Every structure is written in structure tokens, then in C-alpha cells.
XYZ file of C-alpha atoms in Angstrom:
591
model
C 142.174 -171.330 230.914
C 143.950 -171.550 227.688
C 144.648 -175.377 226.836
C 144.700 -175.298 223.944
C 147.182 -172.099 223.572
C 150.039 -174.490 222.770
C 148.470 -175.239 219.012
C 148.491 -171.699 218.439
C 151.851 -171.332 217.131
C 151.830 -168.706 214.736
C 154.125 -165.520 215.825
C 153.780 -163.009 212.827
C 152.571 -160.078 214.411
C 153.830 -161.769 217.617
C 157.446 -160.551 217.761
C 157.034 -157.865 214.996
C 156.658 -154.981 217.712
C 158.811 -156.733 220.308
C 161.584 -154.417 219.654
C 161.095 -150.583 220.020
C 160.910 -149.650 224.003
C 162.667 -146.475 224.825
C 165.304 -147.194 227.322
C 164.053 -145.231 230.222
C 165.351 -144.895 233.849
C 164.465 -147.700 235.917
C 164.267 -147.819 239.659
C 163.706 -151.311 241.630
C 160.949 -153.514 240.378
C 158.045 -155.277 241.841
C 157.727 -158.540 241.999
C 156.739 -160.699 239.073
C 154.211 -163.502 239.179
C 154.985 -166.802 238.889
C 151.637 -167.623 238.169
C 148.075 -167.321 239.257
C 146.437 -168.981 242.275
C 144.180 -170.970 240.026
C 146.696 -172.293 237.699
C 150.313 -174.060 238.096
C 153.763 -172.356 236.964
C 157.717 -173.929 237.087
C 158.617 -170.338 237.054
C 161.307 -168.831 239.525
C 159.640 -165.570 241.751
C 161.389 -162.353 241.170
C 160.873 -160.003 244.249
C 161.118 -156.205 244.283
C 159.641 -153.358 245.044
C 158.030 -150.836 242.295
C 159.371 -147.409 241.614
C 158.891 -145.091 238.727
C 160.862 -144.559 235.779
C 160.473 -142.312 232.688
C 159.425 -143.776 229.308
C 157.175 -144.949 226.488
C 156.328 -147.826 223.713
C 153.569 -149.535 221.759
C 151.550 -152.393 223.168
C 151.663 -156.021 221.590
C 149.220 -156.815 219.069
C 147.789 -159.944 218.936
C 149.195 -162.630 215.984
C 147.718 -163.286 212.604
C 148.387 -165.486 210.089
C 148.297 -163.179 206.932
C 152.131 -163.052 205.813
C 154.515 -162.161 203.321
C 157.477 -163.854 202.802
C 160.597 -161.503 202.426
C 163.183 -161.790 199.750
C 166.352 -163.713 201.187
C 169.736 -162.633 199.955
C 171.924 -165.699 198.143
C 175.054 -166.759 200.244
C 177.982 -168.948 199.032
C 176.499 -170.472 195.922
C 173.776 -171.937 198.110
C 169.443 -171.229 197.595
C 167.475 -172.225 200.059
C 164.854 -174.613 199.556
C 161.231 -173.104 199.736
C 158.723 -174.401 201.887
C 156.843 -177.424 200.411
C 153.550 -175.872 200.490
C 154.720 -173.165 197.868
C 153.902 -173.404 194.430
C 156.427 -172.266 192.939
C 159.611 -174.151 192.533
C 163.025 -172.936 192.202
C 166.020 -174.757 190.559
C 168.526 -175.566 193.410
C 172.237 -174.527 193.084
C 174.982 -176.809 193.576
C 176.458 -176.450 197.133
C 180.196 -176.514 197.893
C 180.397 -179.561 199.523
C 179.658 -180.982 196.091
C 182.689 -179.394 194.894
C 185.501 -179.971 197.341
C 188.365 -178.498 195.168
C 186.110 -175.316 194.765
C 188.137 -172.960 196.691
C 190.860 -173.705 194.504
C 189.511 -171.878 191.652
C 190.108 -168.388 190.663
C 188.658 -165.107 190.955
C 187.744 -165.096 187.034
C 185.992 -168.666 187.270
C 184.229 -167.844 190.474
C 182.627 -164.718 188.870
C 182.132 -166.858 185.300
C 180.142 -169.631 187.581
C 177.992 -166.716 189.278
C 177.338 -165.380 186.075
C 176.009 -168.647 184.537
C 174.026 -169.476 187.344
C 172.205 -166.157 187.850
C 171.402 -166.331 183.861
C 169.754 -169.422 184.392
C 167.812 -168.763 186.972
C 166.666 -165.164 184.996
C 165.595 -167.454 181.934
C 163.425 -170.101 183.869
C 160.188 -168.922 182.766
C 158.454 -171.708 184.393
C 158.754 -170.184 187.894
C 158.923 -167.149 190.129
C 162.447 -166.136 191.683
C 161.724 -165.446 195.136
C 165.019 -163.851 195.468
C 164.552 -161.330 192.822
C 161.233 -158.942 192.188
C 160.761 -157.769 196.222
C 158.291 -159.812 198.110
C 155.212 -161.975 197.019
C 152.451 -163.041 198.855
C 151.967 -166.344 199.360
C 148.738 -168.681 200.801
C 148.319 -168.641 204.634
C 148.769 -172.325 204.731
C 151.968 -171.991 202.805
C 153.428 -170.108 205.398
C 155.331 -172.161 208.076
C 157.690 -171.022 211.272
C 160.463 -170.405 208.540
C 158.221 -167.903 206.573
C 157.077 -166.168 209.842
C 160.603 -165.398 211.117
C 161.670 -163.838 207.977
C 158.905 -161.476 207.948
C 159.820 -161.013 211.949
C 163.182 -160.269 210.963
C 162.430 -157.940 208.057
C 160.054 -155.786 210.420
C 163.051 -155.884 212.886
C 165.578 -154.822 210.386
C 163.543 -151.953 209.096
C 163.150 -150.154 212.072
C 166.730 -151.156 213.899
C 168.991 -151.087 210.371
C 170.919 -154.266 209.551
C 172.803 -155.094 212.720
C 170.205 -157.374 214.377
C 168.992 -160.640 213.566
C 169.799 -162.590 210.014
C 168.608 -165.648 208.518
C 171.135 -168.454 209.201
C 169.486 -171.330 207.984
C 166.108 -172.440 206.715
C 164.449 -172.175 210.208
C 166.790 -170.553 212.599
C 167.556 -166.941 213.183
C 170.968 -165.759 214.930
C 172.589 -162.263 215.465
C 174.576 -161.059 212.650
C 177.743 -160.691 214.761
C 177.596 -164.161 215.644
C 177.367 -165.899 212.556
C 180.978 -167.188 212.486
C 182.077 -168.968 209.560
C 178.434 -168.163 207.772
C 179.511 -164.496 208.130
C 182.143 -164.794 205.244
C 180.929 -166.141 202.010
C 183.888 -167.190 200.335
C 187.944 -166.152 199.204
C 186.572 -163.311 196.892
C 183.066 -162.065 197.769
C 180.774 -161.451 200.784
C 177.431 -160.461 201.068
C 176.671 -156.920 202.243
C 173.669 -155.933 203.927
C 172.931 -152.201 203.715
C 170.572 -149.791 205.632
C 167.651 -151.341 203.579
C 167.364 -154.239 205.794
C 167.576 -158.249 205.537
C 167.635 -159.121 201.486
C 169.123 -155.592 200.623
C 171.430 -154.986 197.940
C 174.117 -157.420 197.427
C 177.520 -155.827 197.057
C 181.075 -157.245 196.698
C 183.708 -156.633 199.431
C 187.020 -157.602 200.027
C 187.164 -160.681 201.947
C 188.835 -160.139 205.526
C 187.921 -161.443 209.141
C 185.124 -160.222 210.460
C 185.469 -157.879 213.464
C 182.055 -157.687 215.363
C 181.630 -155.207 218.144
C 178.943 -156.392 220.434
C 176.171 -153.387 220.811
C 173.440 -153.143 222.713
C 170.916 -154.000 220.169
C 172.310 -157.363 219.743
C 171.750 -158.042 223.242
C 168.362 -156.854 223.161
C 168.139 -159.235 220.241
C 169.276 -162.333 222.618
C 165.892 -162.747 224.532
C 164.091 -163.033 220.946
C 166.545 -165.452 219.737
C 165.951 -167.684 223.269
C 162.271 -167.181 222.419
C 162.027 -168.749 219.453
C 164.056 -171.615 220.282
C 161.713 -172.618 222.806
C 158.958 -173.033 219.834
C 156.599 -170.773 221.618
C 156.091 -172.392 224.863
C 154.393 -169.968 227.318
C 155.480 -171.170 230.544
C 159.401 -171.442 229.280
C 158.819 -167.374 227.727
C 157.309 -166.833 231.606
C 160.318 -167.956 233.296
C 163.038 -166.884 230.762
C 160.902 -163.175 231.163
C 161.520 -163.378 235.006
C 165.047 -164.152 234.496
C 165.479 -161.083 232.671
C 163.617 -159.374 235.383
C 165.457 -160.158 238.200
C 168.575 -159.072 236.036
C 167.260 -155.588 235.738
C 166.615 -156.360 231.888
C 162.976 -154.983 232.430
C 162.823 -154.252 228.114
C 163.672 -158.131 227.684
C 161.556 -159.357 230.201
C 158.672 -157.244 228.741
C 158.981 -158.701 225.070
C 159.132 -162.152 226.726
C 155.835 -161.570 228.748
C 154.225 -160.145 225.518
C 155.097 -163.290 223.926
C 153.715 -165.258 226.286
C 150.285 -163.190 226.581
C 150.295 -163.478 222.336
C 150.352 -166.760 222.814
C 147.925 -167.455 225.827
C 146.134 -164.025 226.260
C 143.808 -165.108 229.049
C 146.615 -166.418 231.545
C 146.233 -163.784 234.709
C 149.681 -164.292 235.796
C 151.222 -163.176 232.146
C 149.277 -159.984 232.443
C 150.474 -159.135 236.189
C 154.336 -160.218 235.599
C 153.788 -157.500 232.455
C 152.705 -154.972 234.738
C 155.637 -155.366 236.732
C 157.865 -154.994 233.671
C 155.898 -151.925 232.605
C 156.349 -150.142 236.237
C 159.954 -150.783 236.366
C 159.910 -149.015 233.064
C 157.746 -145.732 234.400
C 155.046 -146.603 232.399
C 152.458 -146.805 235.359
C 149.399 -146.087 233.002
C 150.147 -149.407 230.992
C 151.026 -151.315 234.250
C 147.385 -150.150 235.475
C 145.862 -151.400 232.012
C 147.163 -154.802 232.355
C 146.746 -155.386 236.285
C 143.142 -154.667 235.467
C 142.973 -157.177 232.756
C 144.839 -159.755 234.499
C 142.072 -159.017 237.353
C 138.856 -159.468 234.608
C 140.716 -163.067 233.827
C 140.926 -164.063 237.642
C 138.913 -161.725 239.803
C 140.479 -163.475 242.944
C 143.827 -162.917 241.913
C 145.168 -161.300 245.261
C 148.730 -160.491 243.921
C 147.481 -158.331 240.616
C 145.169 -156.808 243.651
C 147.971 -155.758 245.337
C 149.943 -154.548 242.704
C 147.122 -152.423 241.132
C 146.804 -150.880 244.502
C 150.086 -149.798 244.893
C 149.711 -148.532 241.369
C 146.731 -146.624 241.957
C 148.566 -145.323 245.162
C 151.281 -143.708 243.147
C 148.805 -141.966 240.948
C 146.820 -140.504 243.980
C 143.952 -142.679 243.380
C 143.495 -143.300 247.001
C 139.895 -144.807 247.002
C 140.617 -147.156 244.128
C 143.980 -148.124 245.772
C 142.420 -148.860 249.299
C 139.644 -151.071 247.438
C 142.187 -153.516 245.841
C 144.492 -153.728 248.899
C 141.390 -155.116 251.013
C 141.110 -157.850 248.206
C 144.436 -158.569 247.864
C 144.075 -161.208 250.149
C 147.374 -162.987 252.147
C 149.215 -160.197 249.996
C 147.543 -157.670 252.368
C 149.721 -155.095 254.466
C 148.072 -153.188 257.225
C 151.047 -150.610 256.359
C 149.530 -150.150 253.004
C 145.908 -148.789 254.078
C 147.873 -146.510 256.716
C 150.303 -145.034 253.562
C 146.786 -144.466 251.534
C 145.031 -142.579 254.603
C 147.946 -140.572 254.943
C 147.944 -139.823 251.135
C 144.213 -139.101 251.583
C 145.102 -136.518 254.039
C 147.028 -134.375 251.974
C 145.402 -134.181 249.205
C 142.183 -133.330 251.184
C 144.367 -130.617 252.153
C 145.727 -129.432 248.702
C 141.719 -128.951 247.793
C 141.531 -126.994 250.667
C 144.186 -124.882 249.745
C 143.596 -124.491 246.150
C 139.976 -123.125 247.185
C 141.384 -120.383 249.578
C 143.963 -119.614 247.142
C 146.722 -120.250 249.428
C 149.408 -121.021 247.033
C 152.135 -121.379 249.551
C 150.027 -124.082 251.735
C 149.512 -125.372 248.411
C 152.875 -125.676 247.828
C 153.485 -127.501 251.085
C 150.930 -129.715 250.906
C 151.464 -131.216 247.323
C 155.266 -131.754 248.702
C 153.950 -134.011 251.477
C 151.303 -135.656 249.262
C 154.115 -136.653 246.680
C 156.907 -138.240 249.581
C 153.747 -139.981 251.049
C 153.345 -142.297 248.367
C 151.852 -140.442 244.968
C 154.826 -139.709 243.561
C 153.479 -140.426 240.154
C 150.344 -138.512 240.282
C 150.574 -135.837 237.065
C 147.468 -133.673 238.704
C 149.426 -133.534 242.164
C 152.690 -132.235 240.431
C 150.007 -129.852 238.084
C 148.882 -128.676 241.491
C 152.160 -127.279 242.791
C 153.624 -126.379 239.410
C 150.468 -123.327 239.359
C 150.969 -122.641 242.928
C 154.437 -121.763 242.520
C 153.940 -120.102 239.095
C 151.191 -117.876 240.923
C 154.017 -117.452 243.398
C 156.521 -116.085 240.715
C 158.879 -119.061 241.240
C 159.011 -119.759 237.779
C 162.031 -121.719 237.629
C 160.914 -124.214 240.894
C 157.521 -124.534 238.446
C 159.814 -125.924 235.786
C 161.604 -128.129 238.342
C 158.488 -129.621 239.528
C 156.911 -130.339 236.502
C 160.096 -131.810 235.038
C 160.003 -134.613 238.192
C 156.573 -135.501 236.807
C 156.407 -138.790 234.967
C 155.673 -138.217 231.240
C 152.848 -140.343 229.639
C 151.989 -140.133 225.936
C 148.971 -138.415 224.949
C 147.052 -141.322 223.734
C 147.783 -143.274 227.002
C 147.090 -140.284 229.172
C 143.422 -139.551 227.336
C 142.432 -143.065 227.571
C 143.207 -142.873 231.670
C 141.980 -139.307 232.543
C 139.615 -138.726 229.865
C 140.011 -135.830 227.263
C 138.829 -133.438 230.541
C 141.173 -134.333 232.586
C 144.409 -134.322 230.554
C 143.480 -130.904 228.936
C 143.382 -129.716 232.519
C 147.205 -130.802 232.818
C 148.167 -129.455 229.403
C 147.146 -126.031 230.435
C 149.514 -125.778 233.262
C 152.326 -127.411 231.220
C 151.577 -124.998 228.531
C 151.938 -122.142 230.714
C 155.109 -123.484 232.376
C 156.664 -123.610 229.164
C 155.772 -120.197 228.447
C 157.151 -118.876 232.172
C 160.598 -120.686 230.953
C 160.784 -119.238 227.358
C 159.631 -122.488 225.338
C 157.232 -120.797 222.976
C 156.540 -123.120 220.621
C 156.110 -125.949 223.071
C 153.688 -123.907 224.850
C 151.841 -123.112 222.100
C 151.575 -126.835 221.113
C 150.407 -127.925 224.492
C 147.911 -125.390 224.567
C 146.637 -126.102 221.333
C 146.261 -130.037 222.314
C 144.659 -128.864 225.008
C 141.938 -127.052 223.002
C 141.365 -130.026 221.011
C 140.611 -132.191 223.565
C 138.236 -129.520 225.608
C 137.355 -127.230 223.297
C 134.905 -125.660 225.905
C 137.396 -124.420 228.589
C 137.885 -120.840 229.195
C 140.969 -121.207 230.678
C 142.174 -122.883 227.740
C 140.863 -120.304 225.508
C 142.637 -117.348 227.667
C 145.851 -118.969 228.192
C 146.269 -120.052 224.242
C 145.495 -116.250 223.618
C 148.345 -115.400 225.806
C 150.556 -117.738 224.413
C 149.905 -116.566 220.777
C 150.702 -112.861 221.857
C 153.575 -113.464 223.812
C 154.865 -115.829 221.211
C 153.951 -113.400 218.145
C 155.793 -110.452 220.415
C 159.293 -112.334 221.088
C 159.593 -112.983 217.044
C 158.351 -109.599 215.860
C 161.069 -108.312 218.281
C 163.630 -110.634 217.379
C 163.681 -109.412 213.861
C 163.609 -106.225 214.700
C 166.783 -106.611 216.414
C 168.651 -108.416 214.003
C 168.038 -105.163 211.755
C 169.351 -102.961 214.202
C 166.082 -101.265 214.726
C 166.667 -101.345 218.845
C 163.963 -99.046 219.781
C 160.950 -100.676 217.782
C 162.484 -104.193 219.105
C 161.865 -102.693 222.591
C 158.361 -101.744 221.879
C 157.464 -105.133 220.416
C 159.009 -107.081 223.557
C 156.928 -104.128 225.782
C 153.914 -105.532 223.773
C 154.532 -109.128 225.018
C 155.063 -108.206 228.153
C 151.644 -106.589 228.299
C 150.228 -110.090 228.006
C 152.752 -111.855 230.472
C 154.701 -109.224 232.648
C 157.143 -111.557 234.298
C 158.078 -113.299 231.117
C 162.068 -113.755 231.788
C 163.293 -114.400 228.402
C 161.359 -111.173 226.993
C 162.423 -109.066 229.949
C 166.088 -110.762 228.778
C 165.435 -109.485 225.531
C 164.449 -105.893 225.885
C 167.219 -105.414 228.293
C 169.339 -106.250 225.387
C 167.707 -103.577 223.183
C 168.010 -100.925 226.157
C 172.040 -101.968 226.376
C 172.618 -100.985 223.045
C 170.415 -98.133 223.152
C 172.707 -96.980 226.092
C 170.331 -97.236 228.656
C 172.204 -99.294 231.123
C 169.830 -98.681 234.558
C 166.856 -99.890 232.598
C 168.626 -102.648 231.386
C 169.665 -103.368 234.655
C 166.035 -103.209 236.072
C 164.986 -105.709 233.208
C 167.687 -108.178 234.060
C 166.976 -108.253 237.606
C 163.187 -108.804 237.026
C 164.322 -111.933 235.079
C 166.508 -113.287 237.543
C 164.048 -112.549 240.512
C 161.476 -115.344 238.609
C 164.474 -117.526 237.154
C 167.469 -117.330 239.518
C 169.304 -119.519 236.993
C 168.704 -117.759 234.493
C 172.427 -117.206 233.046
C 172.119 -114.992 230.036
C 170.180 -112.343 232.493
C 173.033 -112.919 235.074
C 175.635 -112.135 232.341
C 173.763 -109.637 230.581
C 173.172 -107.546 234.065
C 177.346 -108.118 234.605
C 177.867 -106.301 231.424
C 175.828 -103.579 231.993
C 177.045 -103.092 235.673
C 180.523 -103.079 234.011
C 179.880 -100.148 231.670
C 178.658 -98.156 234.529
C 181.690 -99.373 236.633
C 179.920 -100.541 239.541
C 182.496 -103.164 240.268
C 181.171 -104.745 243.345
C 177.852 -105.874 241.883
C 179.752 -107.055 238.786
C 181.988 -109.410 241.313
C 178.756 -110.584 242.698
C 177.359 -111.622 239.493
C 180.161 -113.064 238.356
C 180.957 -115.127 241.685
C 177.460 -116.681 241.137
C 178.365 -117.503 237.643
C 181.604 -119.278 238.674
C 179.723 -121.252 241.189
C 177.657 -122.580 238.737
C 180.338 -122.728 235.660
C 183.756 -123.178 237.397
C 185.082 -124.350 233.936
C 184.095 -120.973 232.230
C 186.639 -118.997 230.732
C 184.695 -115.922 230.187
C 183.381 -116.294 233.729
C 186.568 -116.477 235.365
C 187.843 -113.593 233.043
C 185.530 -111.596 233.792
C 185.363 -112.149 237.718
C 189.459 -111.707 237.655
C 189.203 -108.363 235.829
C 186.576 -106.860 238.084
C 188.449 -107.534 240.882
C 191.111 -105.973 239.851
C 189.242 -102.774 238.930
C 187.309 -103.189 242.471
C 190.957 -103.252 244.482
C 192.305 -100.545 242.317
C 189.297 -98.473 243.006
C 189.418 -99.104 246.703
C 193.516 -98.372 247.060
C 192.786 -94.788 245.006
C 190.037 -94.240 247.717
C 192.339 -95.187 250.642
């Protein structure tokens, strides 16, 4: 199983995608594997629990051999020798070691020497200068490790800027901040690396001791340098990945597991360890796919079965979860089966509550399902958000859906299928709409329509989202023009489609306040606050209208709520103080 993997050292595609993972909120990881039961390993074991975090990324592509050699900068009058298999020959420049007194030359002499050397290369018509004229293709057999690393570095710097890896010699890479003396090209000039990436425009800057601040991107590149230094031994890469995993460096661990898989894709332990790193990064669906692949490679891999069982349980896939728990051999724990049965019981109650349209019961059972173990199940969060919308608790619906793990569209569609994921998007669009995020609502429902165009609920929500969005836009334009009565009517048309939309209610309240209709304005603000108690703008507007009607008790009540939410807000503090003074003055007059 991968005995010849060591012979495949090509890494062009290997590390070109190992850099761009979103930083995500992490929780306690599950154990990484040191090897399958049918293979041996020298890796140390990392034992932790799986926990969910937010975030996403690209899958690693398999390595290939079709490469391009990127242009390299000239440093300190040196030109690195090209690969022996390349068919063009570049005359070598004299190195500084040949002229030990070269540092005594004046600035003019240094400049003159450099101009002559560049001129000699420009006039050399018998060869192609790889340092000028950008990139050029070379035959596959002419590319060694140096060429591969050059391509990787170029790709990395294009995506992350020029502060990562740079060429230090013909076959090594180093962090740019750790170049030491190589970072200084002489008493007169240094080589600048702009945002264009490695090999960008050569610029002259004043020589000065380099002050380098270690950045997060440099730290993330550390594992890459270590991986290259191992000469691509997959078992060593796995050991390094386990070390990073135990230290909580999940993104680096993932990159190293990816590297091991690219060299030996038929090793189940690498896939299982990658699944653990993905889980720690919150990429639950991707972790499922990797565990599936590990079991396909080695059907009796007990740890992979146990890990996949836990993932399915978190996703609310109880039957699949129990199947893999039963096939996890010595990894099995009787408590896992008990936990899975509890989740199944609550899911059944959710189904029954929705059938009966018992929305309060559905809210309770979805909460129980999540706390029992299905904490990464989008369909459960969607059911809960739907029930909260039905009971006009819009803010709680938004909070509920915000706790749901976010998976990218492609991965979600691959896992749940187009129809299944479209149903989730319908609920998300309604929550966006109720919270006043009109553009996001339209985008979500349009995507749902692309996935499931025959769904009647999709069409209904789409019409409502379009109507409400257009009414809001038209009302805003009329309000800006000072046409408050027409703006009030426009917002009213939107409310005909969505009577409890808090944003439209608050906007109409602003129009009524401008028209002197303070009572009606307060009514709209109260309706908005009822569905969204934390809607700050509506509460401020209601306090303002009550101030104009001199209802100081109500003003003080609203400002006290706002003061608790924003204790450092000067506007709220000033408004509360004035309202309290007016209330005390009136009470004094009444007595």
C-alpha cells in the first residue's frame, strides 16, 4: 500500500495549495492517528476530543510534473546556475569571493560594474536570459527540486504577498525575515521585493540593518520549510503534522497531512489524521469525506469508523453514526450508542412537532437535539429558526442560525444534495429578510432557486423578498427627497408582504415622526421592538417620540434599557439624564 511512494518526489501541485486556509475558531480536537492497523508508523499519537469550529478551504490537488520556472532576482552580483538539464546556458558572473576587496570600491565603480554586467547579458544572443522576459516553459525532465520549489514560492507569494518564502540558494527556501546576511546585498544597494511576488521589480534602497518583525504568515510558513527539509518523506510529514496538531496548530497540521497524502494517497492513516485536523478547523463535511476515503482504503480501520461515527452524530445522521460505531472494534464505547439513541429520540419528536405545527414544542425539541450531540446539524438549526420565525421571535431566530456551522455552497451541495441544501437556504433567506438584510435574503433565495427551481416555497419566498426589498429602496429614496407621505406609503406596501418586518416598521415610524404623527410612530417602533428586542434604532426613535409628547416615564424606561446595552454611549447617557430631570421636575410640580 504505497511501497513506491518514496519514488514520487514531485511536489509542484503538492504545496501550491497549502497556504490559504481561513483562520477559524477552534475547539478541542480529536485524536490523530499514527497509522492504520495494517501499517506501521513511528509517529507519536495525539489524543483529544473533536469539537466544532467555523471556517472553510480548498482541497489539495494531486502533484503533477508540468511546471514553469519563475524568474529569480539577482543578488550581490551572483547568478545561480540553472539546472544541468536546461538547454540554455547563462554565463556566470564573478562572485564576491573572487574579489575580496570588492567592498572597498566606490559607489560609482559598483554602479559601473553592474551596468557592464547587465549589458553583457543583454548582448548575449546565443542564450535566453531567464532573469529577463518573465517565465518560460522548460521540458518536464529538466525540472528538479529547485524548479519545483521556485514554482511553489511564486504561487505562495502571489496569494499572500512577498513576506513569506524566498529563494536563498539553488535548492533551498527560507523565510524572508530569517535571511540574515543574505538579506543585505551590499553597502550601496539592496534588492526590494514588491507586492508582485518573488522575482518582482528590482529596486535600489538605502542600505540599513534589517529589522524584521515575525508575522503570523511567517509562522505558518514554518511547517512548509520543515516539510521541504525532510525531502518529502510521508511518515516524517505525518509525525510533524501530529506534533503541530498536539500544539493546536491545526492549519499547519492539515498542510502536512495533505503533503503526506500527495506523496502516498493510499495510506488510510493520513486520511484519518487529516479528518481530525479538518474537524478541529470546523470543516465537518470535509472531515466526513476524508474519513470515508480512509475506510474505502482500509475497510476495517477501526479508528476511522469511530471518528466517522462521531462526525455523523454531530450532523444528526444517527443511523449512519450507529453503523460506524458498531464497526469501530476496540475503539467502540457503549456510551456512544446511548448518545446516538438519545439524539434519535429528540429528532423523532422534532418531526412530530413540525407535523402538528407545534412551534413552541419544536423549539424545545431542537434545543434538546443540539445539546444531546447534534451540534453541527444545519437541518436542526433551520428547524429551530423556522419555529422562532413562526412565533415572531425574529431576533432569536437570527441568533439560532448564527450558531449554525457555516459550510461552503459546493461542499454542502455535495453532501446534502441540491434539494436538501435548497431547503436550508430558504430558511436562511427568511431570517435575513426578517433581520433587515435584504440583499443577503435575495442572494440566498436566488441560489435556492438555482438548486431547486420546482420548489413552491422557494418561489413564494423569492416573490416576497423581491417585493420587500423594492419597497424599502423606493421608500428610502422618497424619504431622502423629503416626500415623507409617499415614503410612508411605500414602506406600507412592503409591510403588506411582510407585516412584521422590523426595518420597514422602523422606517415608517421615521416618516410618521416627520409628519408629526408621534402616536403612530410609537406604535410602529413598538411593533419592531416586539420582534427584535435588541433593535437599538427603533428604541431610540420611540424614546425620541415620547420625549416630544413629554411622556417622561416611558422615555426613562427606554433609555435605561439602552444604557444597559451601551453603558459608554454619551447620547444615551445625556438623554437619560435629561429625561430623569424632567420627570423629577414634573413630579415636584404635581406634589
